[in-house]
mmCIF file as gemmi writes it, N, C-alpha and C atoms, coordinates in Angstrom:
data_model
loop_
_atom_site.group_PDB
_atom_site.id
_atom_site.type_symbol
_atom_site.label_atom_id
_atom_site.label_alt_id
_atom_site.label_comp_id
_atom_site.label_asym_id
_atom_site.label_entity_id
_atom_site.label_seq_id
_atom_site.pdbx_PDB_ins_code
_atom_site.Cartn_x
_atom_site.Cartn_y
_atom_site.Cartn_z
_atom_site.occupancy
_atom_site.B_iso_or_equiv
_atom_site.pdbx_formal_charge
_atom_site.auth_seq_id
_atom_site.auth_asym_id
_atom_site.pdbx_PDB_model_num
ATOM 1 N N . MET Axp A 1 ? -4.742 -62.637 66.541 1 0 ? 1 A 1
ATOM 2 C CA . MET Axp A 1 ? -6.184 -62.458 66.654 1 0 ? 1 A 1
ATOM 3 C C . MET Axp A 1 ? -6.479 -61.003 66.889 1 0 ? 1 A 1
ATOM 4 N N . GLN Axp A 2 ? -5.593 -60.126 67.623 1 0 ? 2 A 1
ATOM 5 C CA . GLN Axp A 2 ? -5.85 -58.877 67.798 1 0 ? 2 A 1
ATOM 6 C C . GLN Axp A 2 ? -5.856 -58.091 66.539 1 0 ? 2 A 1
ATOM 7 N N . ILE Axp A 3 ? -4.88 -58.349 65.658 1 0 ? 3 A 1
ATOM 8 C CA . ILE Axp A 3 ? -4.812 -57.64 64.297 1 0 ? 3 A 1
ATOM 9 C C . ILE Axp A 3 ? -5.864 -57.911 63.527 1 0 ? 3 A 1
ATOM 10 N N . ALA Axp A 4 ? -6.454 -59.131 63.625 1 0 ? 4 A 1
ATOM 11 C CA . ALA Axp A 4 ? -7.671 -59.46 62.558 1 0 ? 4 A 1
ATOM 12 C C . ALA Axp A 4 ? -8.934 -58.698 63.244 1 0 ? 4 A 1
ATOM 13 N N . ASN Axp A 5 ? -9.046 -58.563 64.445 1 0 ? 5 A 1
ATOM 14 C CA . ASN Axp A 5 ? -10.2 -58.165 65.115 1 0 ? 5 A 1
ATOM 15 C C . ASN Axp A 5 ? -10.173 -56.468 64.678 1 0 ? 5 A 1
ATOM 16 N N . GLU Axp A 6 ? -8.833 -55.833 64.868 1 0 ? 6 A 1
ATOM 17 C CA . GLU Axp A 6 ? -8.829 -54.406 64.67 1 0 ? 6 A 1
ATOM 18 C C . GLU Axp A 6 ? -9.014 -54.175 63.232 1 0 ? 6 A 1
ATOM 19 N N . ARG Axp A 7 ? -8.619 -54.98 62.374 1 0 ? 7 A 1
ATOM 20 C CA . ARG Axp A 7 ? -8.67 -54.799 61.065 1 0 ? 7 A 1
ATOM 21 C C . ARG Axp A 7 ? -9.952 -55.327 60.302 1 0 ? 7 A 1
ATOM 22 N N . LYS Axp A 8 ? -10.676 -55.722 61.039 1 0 ? 8 A 1
ATOM 23 C CA . LYS Axp A 8 ? -11.992 -56.578 60.637 1 0 ? 8 A 1
ATOM 24 C C . LYS Axp A 8 ? -11.691 -57.688 59.369 1 0 ? 8 A 1
ATOM 25 N N . TRP Axp A 9 ? -10.568 -58.5 59.922 1 0 ? 9 A 1
ATOM 26 C CA . TRP Axp A 9 ? -10.208 -59.449 58.941 1 0 ? 9 A 1
ATOM 27 C C . TRP Axp A 9 ? -10.442 -60.895 59.489 1 0 ? 9 A 1
ATOM 28 N N . THR Axp A 10 ? -11.156 -61.033 60.611 1 0 ? 10 A 1
ATOM 29 C CA . THR Axp A 10 ? -11.544 -62.274 61.037 1 0 ? 10 A 1
ATOM 30 C C . THR Axp A 10 ? -12.066 -63.276 60.103 1 0 ? 10 A 1
ATOM 31 N N . TYR Axp A 11 ? -12.722 -62.849 59.084 1 0 ? 11 A 1
ATOM 32 C CA . TYR Axp A 11 ? -13.187 -63.72 58.291 1 0 ? 11 A 1
ATOM 33 C C . TYR Axp A 11 ? -12.177 -64.33 57.512 1 0 ? 11 A 1
ATOM 34 N N . LYS Axp A 12 ? -10.996 -63.788 57.318 1 0 ? 12 A 1
ATOM 35 C CA . LYS Axp A 12 ? -9.831 -64.477 56.59 1 0 ? 12 A 1
ATOM 36 C C . LYS Axp A 12 ? -9.213 -65.604 57.44 1 0 ? 12 A 1
ATOM 37 N N . MET Axp A 13 ? -9.697 -65.791 58.752 1 0 ? 13 A 1
ATOM 38 C CA . MET Axp A 13 ? -9.117 -66.883 59.302 1 0 ? 13 A 1
ATOM 39 C C . MET Axp A 13 ? -10.01 -68.115 59.188 1 0 ? 13 A 1
ATOM 40 N N . LEU Axp A 14 ? -10.965 -67.991 58.602 1 0 ? 14 A 1
ATOM 41 C CA . LEU Axp A 14 ? -11.701 -69.384 58.059 1 0 ? 14 A 1
ATOM 42 C C . LEU Axp A 14 ? -11.079 -69.991 57.089 1 0 ? 14 A 1
ATOM 43 N N . VAL Axp A 15 ? -10.893 -71.384 57.523 1 0 ? 15 A 1
ATOM 44 C CA . VAL Axp A 15 ? -10.321 -72.383 56.485 1 0 ? 15 A 1
ATOM 45 C C . VAL Axp A 15 ? -11.037 -73.609 56.43 1 0 ? 15 A 1
ATOM 46 N N . ASP Axp A 16 ? -11.122 -74.091 55.195 1 0 ? 16 A 1
ATOM 47 C CA . ASP Axp A 16 ? -12.032 -75.22 54.738 1 0 ? 16 A 1
ATOM 48 C C . ASP Axp A 16 ? -10.927 -76.504 55.246 1 0 ? 16 A 1
ATOM 49 N N . ASP Axp A 17 ? -11.706 -77.853 54.955 1 0 ? 17 A 1
ATOM 50 C CA . ASP Axp A 17 ? -10.985 -78.863 55.128 1 0 ? 17 A 1
ATOM 51 C C . ASP Axp A 17 ? -9.966 -79.373 54.153 1 0 ? 17 A 1
ATOM 52 N N . GLU Axp A 18 ? -10.365 -78.848 52.89 1 0 ? 18 A 1
ATOM 53 C CA . GLU Axp A 18 ? -9.288 -78.894 51.987 1 0 ? 18 A 1
ATOM 54 C C . GLU Axp A 18 ? -7.859 -78.239 52.28 1 0 ? 18 A 1
ATOM 55 N N . LEU Axp A 19 ? -8.096 -76.84 52.649 1 0 ? 19 A 1
ATOM 56 C CA . LEU Axp A 19 ? -6.802 -76.045 52.951 1 0 ? 19 A 1
ATOM 57 C C . LEU Axp A 19 ? -6.085 -76.831 54.242 1 0 ? 19 A 1
ATOM 58 N N . LEU Axp A 20 ? -6.887 -77.482 55.179 1 0 ? 20 A 1
ATOM 59 C CA . LEU Axp A 20 ? -6.131 -77.862 56.388 1 0 ? 20 A 1
ATOM 60 C C . LEU Axp A 20 ? -5.476 -79.157 55.843 1 0 ? 20 A 1
ATOM 61 N N . ALA Axp A 21 ? -6.099 -79.916 54.794 1 0 ? 21 A 1
ATOM 62 C CA . ALA Axp A 21 ? -5.172 -81.133 54.42 1 0 ? 21 A 1
ATOM 63 C C . ALA Axp A 21 ? -4.02 -80.619 53.732 1 0 ? 21 A 1
ATOM 64 N N . GLN Axp A 22 ? -4.112 -79.693 52.93 1 0 ? 22 A 1
ATOM 65 C CA . GLN Axp A 22 ? -2.885 -79.12 52.327 1 0 ? 22 A 1
ATOM 66 C C . GLN Axp A 22 ? -1.839 -78.69 53.201 1 0 ? 22 A 1
ATOM 67 N N . ILE Axp A 23 ? -2.243 -77.944 54.27 1 0 ? 23 A 1
ATOM 68 C CA . ILE Axp A 23 ? -1.359 -77.571 55.268 1 0 ? 23 A 1
ATOM 69 C C . ILE Axp A 23 ? -0.764 -78.758 56.073 1 0 ? 23 A 1
ATOM 70 N N . GLU Axp A 24 ? -1.483 -79.611 56.388 1 0 ? 24 A 1
ATOM 71 C CA . GLU Axp A 24 ? -1.062 -81.02 57.122 1 0 ? 24 A 1
ATOM 72 C C . GLU Axp A 24 ? -0.105 -81.783 56.243 1 0 ? 24 A 1
ATOM 73 N N . GLN Axp A 25 ? -0.096 -81.694 54.982 1 0 ? 25 A 1
ATOM 74 C CA . GLN Axp A 25 ? 0.842 -82.386 54.107 1 0 ? 25 A 1
ATOM 75 C C . GLN Axp A 25 ? 2.29 -81.542 53.996 1 0 ? 25 A 1
ATOM 76 N N . LYS Axp A 26 ? 2.405 -80.532 54.244 1 0 ? 26 A 1
ATOM 77 C CA . LYS Axp A 26 ? 3.609 -79.78 54.251 1 0 ? 26 A 1
ATOM 78 C C . LYS Axp A 26 ? 4.599 -80.271 55.195 1 0 ? 26 A 1
ATOM 79 N N . TRP Axp A 27 ? 6.091 -80.144 54.823 1 0 ? 27 A 1
ATOM 80 C CA . TRP Axp A 27 ? 7.093 -80.549 55.506 1 0 ? 27 A 1
ATOM 81 C C . TRP Axp A 27 ? 7.396 -80.041 56.961 1 0 ? 27 A 1
ATOM 82 N N . ALA Axp A 28 ? 7.955 -80.55 58.006 1 0 ? 28 A 1
ATOM 83 C CA . ALA Axp A 28 ? 8.25 -80.237 59.292 1 0 ? 28 A 1
ATOM 84 C C . ALA Axp A 28 ? 9.481 -79.125 59.124 1 0 ? 28 A 1
ATOM 85 N N . SER Axp A 29 ? 9.343 -77.976 59.712 1 0 ? 29 A 1
ATOM 86 C CA . SER Axp A 29 ? 10.549 -76.98 59.838 1 0 ? 29 A 1
ATOM 87 C C . SER Axp A 29 ? 11.723 -77.572 60.373 1 0 ? 29 A 1
ATOM 88 N N . GLN Axp A 30 ? 12.746 -77.269 59.638 1 0 ? 30 A 1
ATOM 89 C CA . GLN Axp A 30 ? 14.145 -77.447 60.319 1 0 ? 30 A 1
ATOM 90 C C . GLN Axp A 30 ? 14.541 -76.73 61.716 1 0 ? 30 A 1
ATOM 91 N N . SER Axp A 31 ? 14.032 -75.323 61.744 1 0 ? 31 A 1
ATOM 92 C CA . SER Axp A 31 ? 14.162 -74.528 62.535 1 0 ? 31 A 1
ATOM 93 C C . SER Axp A 31 ? 12.882 -73.789 63.23 1 0 ? 31 A 1
ATOM 94 N N . LEU Axp A 32 ? 12.497 -73.935 64.39 1 0 ? 32 A 1
ATOM 95 C CA . LEU Axp A 32 ? 11.425 -73.22 64.912 1 0 ? 32 A 1
ATOM 96 C C . LEU Axp A 32 ? 11.8 -71.747 65.186 1 0 ? 32 A 1
ATOM 97 N N . ASN Axp A 33 ? 12.924 -71.362 65.237 1 0 ? 33 A 1
ATOM 98 C CA . ASN Axp A 33 ? 13.391 -69.976 65.412 1 0 ? 33 A 1
ATOM 99 C C . ASN Axp A 33 ? 13.015 -69.294 63.975 1 0 ? 33 A 1
ATOM 100 N N . THR Axp A 34 ? 13.428 -69.868 62.847 1 0 ? 34 A 1
ATOM 101 C CA . THR Axp A 34 ? 13.046 -69.368 61.535 1 0 ? 34 A 1
ATOM 102 C C . THR Axp A 34 ? 11.595 -69.308 61.342 1 0 ? 34 A 1
ATOM 103 N N . VAL Axp A 35 ? 10.829 -70.376 61.706 1 0 ? 35 A 1
ATOM 104 C CA . VAL Axp A 35 ? 9.417 -70.044 61.515 1 0 ? 35 A 1
ATOM 105 C C . VAL Axp A 35 ? 8.859 -68.806 62.596 1 0 ? 35 A 1
ATOM 106 N N . TYR Axp A 36 ? 9.235 -68.755 63.603 1 0 ? 36 A 1
ATOM 107 C CA . TYR Axp A 36 ? 8.711 -67.617 64.367 1 0 ? 36 A 1
ATOM 108 C C . TYR Axp A 36 ? 9.132 -66.326 63.818 1 0 ? 36 A 1
ATOM 109 N N . LEU Axp A 37 ? 10.24 -66.149 63.343 1 0 ? 37 A 1
ATOM 110 C CA . LEU Axp A 37 ? 10.822 -64.734 62.843 1 0 ? 37 A 1
ATOM 111 C C . LEU Axp A 37 ? 9.907 -64.775 61.5 1 0 ? 37 A 1
ATOM 112 N N . ILE Axp A 38 ? 9.69 -65.66 60.697 1 0 ? 38 A 1
ATOM 113 C CA . ILE Axp A 38 ? 8.821 -65.163 59.427 1 0 ? 38 A 1
ATOM 114 C C . ILE Axp A 38 ? 7.497 -64.826 59.78 1 0 ? 38 A 1
ATOM 115 N N . LEU Axp A 39 ? 6.964 -65.675 60.735 1 0 ? 39 A 1
ATOM 116 C CA . LEU Axp A 39 ? 5.659 -65.373 61.317 1 0 ? 39 A 1
ATOM 117 C C . LEU Axp A 39 ? 5.545 -63.751 61.954 1 0 ? 39 A 1
ATOM 118 N N . GLU Axp A 40 ? 6.442 -63.529 62.623 1 0 ? 40 A 1
ATOM 119 C CA . GLU Axp A 40 ? 6.564 -62.161 63.105 1 0 ? 40 A 1
ATOM 120 C C . GLU Axp A 40 ? 6.62 -61.113 61.951 1 0 ? 40 A 1
ATOM 121 N N . GLN Axp A 41 ? 7.616 -61.455 60.985 1 0 ? 41 A 1
ATOM 122 C CA . GLN Axp A 41 ? 7.754 -60.646 59.953 1 0 ? 41 A 1
ATOM 123 C C . GLN Axp A 41 ? 6.281 -60.224 59.311 1 0 ? 41 A 1
ATOM 124 N N . GLN Axp A 42 ? 5.633 -61.36 59.01 1 0 ? 42 A 1
ATOM 125 C CA . GLN Axp A 42 ? 4.325 -61.326 58.26 1 0 ? 42 A 1
ATOM 126 C C . GLN Axp A 42 ? 3.373 -60.514 59.005 1 0 ? 42 A 1
ATOM 127 N N . LEU Axp A 43 ? 3.188 -60.879 60.387 1 0 ? 43 A 1
ATOM 128 C CA . LEU Axp A 43 ? 2.503 -60.157 61.038 1 0 ? 43 A 1
ATOM 129 C C . LEU Axp A 43 ? 2.663 -58.647 61.377 1 0 ? 43 A 1
ATOM 130 N N . ASN Axp A 44 ? 3.991 -58.182 61.32 1 0 ? 44 A 1
ATOM 131 C CA . ASN Axp A 44 ? 4.282 -56.845 61.224 1 0 ? 44 A 1
ATOM 132 C C . ASN Axp A 44 ? 3.878 -56.172 59.951 1 0 ? 44 A 1
ATOM 133 N N . LYS Axp A 45 ? 4.324 -56.811 58.758 1 0 ? 45 A 1
ATOM 134 C CA . LYS Axp A 45 ? 3.975 -56.329 57.523 1 0 ? 45 A 1
ATOM 135 C C . LYS Axp A 45 ? 2.179 -56.331 57.609 1 0 ? 45 A 1
ATOM 136 N N . SER Axp A 46 ? 1.605 -57.098 57.933 1 0 ? 46 A 1
ATOM 137 C CA . SER Axp A 46 ? 0.053 -56.969 57.92 1 0 ? 46 A 1
ATOM 138 C C . SER Axp A 46 ? -0.412 -55.814 58.711 1 0 ? 46 A 1
ATOM 139 N N . TYR Axp A 47 ? 0.071 -55.611 60.072 1 0 ? 47 A 1
ATOM 140 C CA . TYR Axp A 47 ? -0.267 -54.51 60.691 1 0 ? 47 A 1
ATOM 141 C C . TYR Axp A 47 ? 0.29 -53.219 60.282 1 0 ? 47 A 1
ATOM 142 N N . PHE Axp A 48 ? 1.299 -52.985 59.885 1 0 ? 48 A 1
ATOM 143 C CA . PHE Axp A 48 ? 1.875 -51.695 59.794 1 0 ? 48 A 1
ATOM 144 C C . PHE Axp A 48 ? 1.645 -51.208 58.351 1 0 ? 48 A 1
ATOM 145 N N . GLU Axp A 49 ? 1.622 -52.221 57.165 1 0 ? 49 A 1
ATOM 146 C CA . GLU Axp A 49 ? 1.291 -51.763 56.006 1 0 ? 49 A 1
ATOM 147 C C . GLU Axp A 49 ? -0.027 -52.231 55.511 1 0 ? 49 A 1
ATOM 148 N N . ASN Axp A 50 ? -0.918 -52.587 56.509 1 0 ? 50 A 1
ATOM 149 C CA . ASN Axp A 50 ? -2.373 -52.972 56.176 1 0 ? 50 A 1
ATOM 150 C C . ASN Axp A 50 ? -2.545 -53.868 55.245 1 0 ? 50 A 1
ATOM 151 N N . ASN Axp A 51 ? -1.783 -55.154 55.226 1 0 ? 51 A 1
ATOM 152 C CA . ASN Axp A 51 ? -1.784 -55.73 54.213 1 0 ? 51 A 1
ATOM 153 C C . ASN Axp A 51 ? -2.306 -57.185 54.494 1 0 ? 51 A 1
ATOM 154 N N . GLN Axp A 52 ? -3.456 -57.339 53.933 1 0 ? 52 A 1
ATOM 155 C CA . GLN Axp A 52 ? -4.36 -58.59 54.256 1 0 ? 52 A 1
ATOM 156 C C . GLN Axp A 52 ? -3.609 -59.744 53.781 1 0 ? 52 A 1
ATOM 157 N N . ALA Axp A 53 ? -2.92 -59.829 52.708 1 0 ? 53 A 1
ATOM 158 C CA . ALA Axp A 53 ? -2.164 -61.189 52.135 1 0 ? 53 A 1
ATOM 159 C C . ALA Axp A 53 ? -1.1 -61.585 53.168 1 0 ? 53 A 1
ATOM 160 N N . ALA Axp A 54 ? -0.381 -60.66 53.751 1 0 ? 54 A 1
ATOM 161 C CA . ALA Axp A 54 ? 0.638 -61.045 54.819 1 0 ? 54 A 1
ATOM 162 C C . ALA Axp A 54 ? -0.157 -61.484 56.105 1 0 ? 54 A 1
ATOM 163 N N . PHE Axp A 55 ? -1.304 -61.087 56.341 1 0 ? 55 A 1
ATOM 164 C CA . PHE Axp A 55 ? -2.024 -61.555 57.416 1 0 ? 55 A 1
ATOM 165 C C . PHE Axp A 55 ? -2.379 -62.966 57.2 1 0 ? 55 A 1
ATOM 166 N N . VAL Axp A 56 ? -2.938 -63.321 56.012 1 0 ? 56 A 1
ATOM 167 C CA . VAL Axp A 56 ? -3.351 -64.594 55.706 1 0 ? 56 A 1
ATOM 168 C C . VAL Axp A 56 ? -2.163 -65.541 55.768 1 0 ? 56 A 1
ATOM 169 N N . HIS Axp A 57 ? -1.048 -64.993 55.172 1 0 ? 57 A 1
ATOM 170 C CA . HIS Axp A 57 ? 0.075 -65.867 55.181 1 0 ? 57 A 1
ATOM 171 C C . HIS Axp A 57 ? 0.545 -66.289 56.531 1 0 ? 57 A 1
ATOM 172 N N . ALA Axp A 58 ? 0.476 -65.38 57.341 1 0 ? 58 A 1
ATOM 173 C CA . ALA Axp A 58 ? 0.96 -65.491 58.88 1 0 ? 58 A 1
ATOM 174 C C . ALA Axp A 58 ? 0.002 -66.435 59.433 1 0 ? 58 A 1
ATOM 175 N N . TRP Axp A 59 ? -1.273 -66.422 59.17 1 0 ? 59 A 1
ATOM 176 C CA . TRP Axp A 59 ? -2.292 -67.234 59.62 1 0 ? 59 A 1
ATOM 177 C C . TRP Axp A 59 ? -1.905 -68.878 59.236 1 0 ? 59 A 1
ATOM 178 N N . HIS Axp A 60 ? -1.544 -68.999 58.093 1 0 ? 60 A 1
ATOM 179 C CA . HIS Axp A 60 ? -1.567 -70.153 57.499 1 0 ? 60 A 1
ATOM 180 C C . HIS Axp A 60 ? 0.005 -70.735 58.124 1 0 ? 60 A 1
ATOM 181 N N . ILE Axp A 61 ? 0.932 -69.802 58.142 1 0 ? 61 A 1
ATOM 182 C CA . ILE Axp A 61 ? 2.323 -70.21 59.02 1 0 ? 61 A 1
ATOM 183 C C . ILE Axp A 61 ? 1.888 -70.845 60.356 1 0 ? 61 A 1
ATOM 184 N N . PHE Axp A 62 ? 0.916 -70.119 61.104 1 0 ? 62 A 1
ATOM 185 C CA . PHE Axp A 62 ? 0.706 -70.388 62.443 1 0 ? 62 A 1
ATOM 186 C C . PHE Axp A 62 ? -0.11 -71.699 62.527 1 0 ? 62 A 1
ATOM 187 N N . LEU Axp A 63 ? -1.248 -72.122 61.557 1 0 ? 63 A 1
ATOM 188 C CA . LEU Axp A 63 ? -1.702 -73.311 61.29 1 0 ? 63 A 1
ATOM 189 C C . LEU Axp A 63 ? -0.652 -74.449 61.234 1 0 ? 63 A 1
ATOM 190 N N . LYS Axp A 64 ? 0.087 -74.12 60.243 1 0 ? 64 A 1
ATOM 191 C CA . LYS Axp A 64 ? 1.232 -75.171 59.689 1 0 ? 64 A 1
ATOM 192 C C . LYS Axp A 64 ? 2.253 -75.472 60.974 1 0 ? 64 A 1
ATOM 193 N N . PHE Axp A 65 ? 2.539 -74.442 61.645 1 0 ? 65 A 1
ATOM 194 C CA . PHE Axp A 65 ? 3.411 -74.615 62.968 1 0 ? 65 A 1
ATOM 195 C C . PHE Axp A 65 ? 2.699 -75.595 63.831 1 0 ? 65 A 1
ATOM 196 N N . GLY Axp A 66 ? 1.35 -75.273 64.329 1 0 ? 66 A 1
ATOM 197 C CA . GLY Axp A 66 ? 0.785 -76.129 65.215 1 0 ? 66 A 1
ATOM 198 C C . GLY Axp A 66 ? 0.391 -77.526 64.641 1 0 ? 66 A 1
ATOM 199 N N . LEU Axp A 67 ? -0.197 -77.645 63.339 1 0 ? 67 A 1
ATOM 200 C CA . LEU Axp A 67 ? -0.254 -78.981 62.901 1 0 ? 67 A 1
ATOM 201 C C . LEU Axp A 67 ? 0.936 -79.751 62.652 1 0 ? 67 A 1
ATOM 202 N N . VAL Axp A 68 ? 1.714 -79.361 61.904 1 0 ? 68 A 1
ATOM 203 C CA . VAL Axp A 68 ? 2.955 -80.131 61.449 1 0 ? 68 A 1
ATOM 204 C C . VAL Axp A 68 ? 4.102 -80.064 62.483 1 0 ? 68 A 1
ATOM 205 N N . ASP Axp A 69 ? 4.522 -79.068 63.021 1 0 ? 69 A 1
ATOM 206 C CA . ASP Axp A 69 ? 5.818 -78.718 63.694 1 0 ? 69 A 1
ATOM 207 C C . ASP Axp A 69 ? 5.505 -79.286 65.125 1 0 ? 69 A 1
ATOM 208 N N . LEU Axp A 70 ? 4.255 -78.983 65.772 1 0 ? 70 A 1
ATOM 209 C CA . LEU Axp A 70 ? 3.997 -79.331 66.998 1 0 ? 70 A 1
ATOM 210 C C . LEU Axp A 70 ? 3.025 -80.335 67.234 1 0 ? 70 A 1
ATOM 211 N N . GLY Axp A 71 ? 2.474 -80.721 66.075 1 0 ? 71 A 1
ATOM 212 C CA . GLY Axp A 71 ? 1.795 -82.119 66.116 1 0 ? 71 A 1
ATOM 213 C C . GLY Axp A 71 ? 0.38 -81.96 66.834 1 0 ? 71 A 1
ATOM 214 N N . PHE Axp A 72 ? -0.234 -80.769 67.024 1 0 ? 72 A 1
ATOM 215 C CA . PHE Axp A 72 ? -1.621 -80.617 67.524 1 0 ? 72 A 1
ATOM 216 C C . PHE Axp A 72 ? -2.346 -80.934 66.113 1 0 ? 72 A 1
ATOM 217 N N . THR Axp A 73 ? -3.918 -81.333 66.596 1 0 ? 73 A 1
ATOM 218 C CA . THR Axp A 73 ? -4.885 -81.623 65.712 1 0 ? 73 A 1
ATOM 219 C C . THR Axp A 73 ? -5.592 -80.38 65.499 1 0 ? 73 A 1
ATOM 220 N N . ALA Axp A 74 ? -6.217 -80.41 64.317 1 0 ? 74 A 1
ATOM 221 C CA . ALA Axp A 74 ? -7.237 -79.165 64.027 1 0 ? 74 A 1
ATOM 222 C C . ALA Axp A 74 ? -8.236 -78.847 65.329 1 0 ? 74 A 1
ATOM 223 N N . GLY Axp A 75 ? -8.683 -80.086 65.571 1 0 ? 75 A 1
ATOM 224 C CA . GLY Axp A 75 ? -9.632 -79.905 66.809 1 0 ? 75 A 1
ATOM 225 C C . GLY Axp A 75 ? -9.163 -79.093 68.056 1 0 ? 75 A 1
ATOM 226 N N . GLU Axp A 76 ? -7.774 -79.668 68.196 1 0 ? 76 A 1
ATOM 227 C CA . GLU Axp A 76 ? -7.035 -78.953 69.31 1 0 ? 76 A 1
ATOM 228 C C . GLU Axp A 76 ? -6.931 -77.629 69.448 1 0 ? 76 A 1
ATOM 229 N N . ILE Axp A 77 ? -6.534 -77.171 68.029 1 0 ? 77 A 1
ATOM 230 C CA . ILE Axp A 77 ? -6.23 -75.869 67.869 1 0 ? 77 A 1
ATOM 231 C C . ILE Axp A 77 ? -7.564 -75.113 67.875 1 0 ? 77 A 1
ATOM 232 N N . GLU Axp A 78 ? -8.475 -75.398 67.096 1 0 ? 78 A 1
ATOM 233 C CA . GLU Axp A 78 ? -9.955 -74.71 67.249 1 0 ? 78 A 1
ATOM 234 C C . GLU Axp A 78 ? -10.389 -74.674 68.651 1 0 ? 78 A 1
ATOM 235 N N . ALA Axp A 79 ? -10.335 -75.79 69.463 1 0 ? 79 A 1
ATOM 236 C CA . ALA Axp A 79 ? -10.766 -75.567 70.984 1 0 ? 79 A 1
ATOM 237 C C . ALA Axp A 79 ? -10.119 -74.714 71.729 1 0 ? 79 A 1
ATOM 238 N N . GLN Axp A 80 ? -8.696 -74.543 71.585 1 0 ? 80 A 1
ATOM 239 C CA . GLN Axp A 80 ? -8.042 -73.325 72.157 1 0 ? 80 A 1
ATOM 240 C C . GLN Axp A 80 ? -8.188 -71.958 71.539 1 0 ? 80 A 1
ATOM 241 N N . TYR Axp A 81 ? -8.483 -71.942 70.308 1 0 ? 81 A 1
ATOM 242 C CA . TYR Axp A 81 ? -9.01 -70.75 69.829 1 0 ? 81 A 1
ATOM 243 C C . TYR Axp A 81 ? -10.538 -70.257 70.549 1 0 ? 81 A 1
ATOM 244 N N . LEU Axp A 82 ? -11.403 -71.083 70.635 1 0 ? 82 A 1
ATOM 245 C CA . LEU Axp A 82 ? -12.653 -70.791 71.242 1 0 ? 82 A 1
ATOM 246 C C . LEU Axp A 82 ? -12.687 -70.587 72.612 1 0 ? 82 A 1
ATOM 247 N N . GLN Axp A 83 ? -11.6 -70.926 73.309 1 0 ? 83 A 1
ATOM 248 C CA . GLN Axp A 83 ? -11.496 -70.753 74.781 1 0 ? 83 A 1
ATOM 249 C C . GLN Axp A 83 ? -10.982 -69.238 74.865 1 0 ? 83 A 1
ATOM 250 N N . ALA Axp A 84 ? -10.097 -68.823 73.97 1 0 ? 84 A 1
ATOM 251 C CA . ALA Axp A 84 ? -9.442 -67.447 74.213 1 0 ? 84 A 1
ATOM 252 C C . ALA Axp A 84 ? -10.344 -66.213 74.185 1 0 ? 84 A 1
């Protein structure tokens, strides 16, 4: 969230119902460690290389991790985001 705020990319975090449905249809990850490392890699790339595509990819990985791997609903993720 801090990267999005600093780079003025918060609008890139908006997702529609169609994209959420696509993310929810993805497979569960075999290794949460791998998901974390890929997420960290994409966030570092977005920050240090000023790469918007990497930031969007990291955001989608984060949403997939929450929706598919951890089993949260979109409403629960949104509620936590709004609390922060």
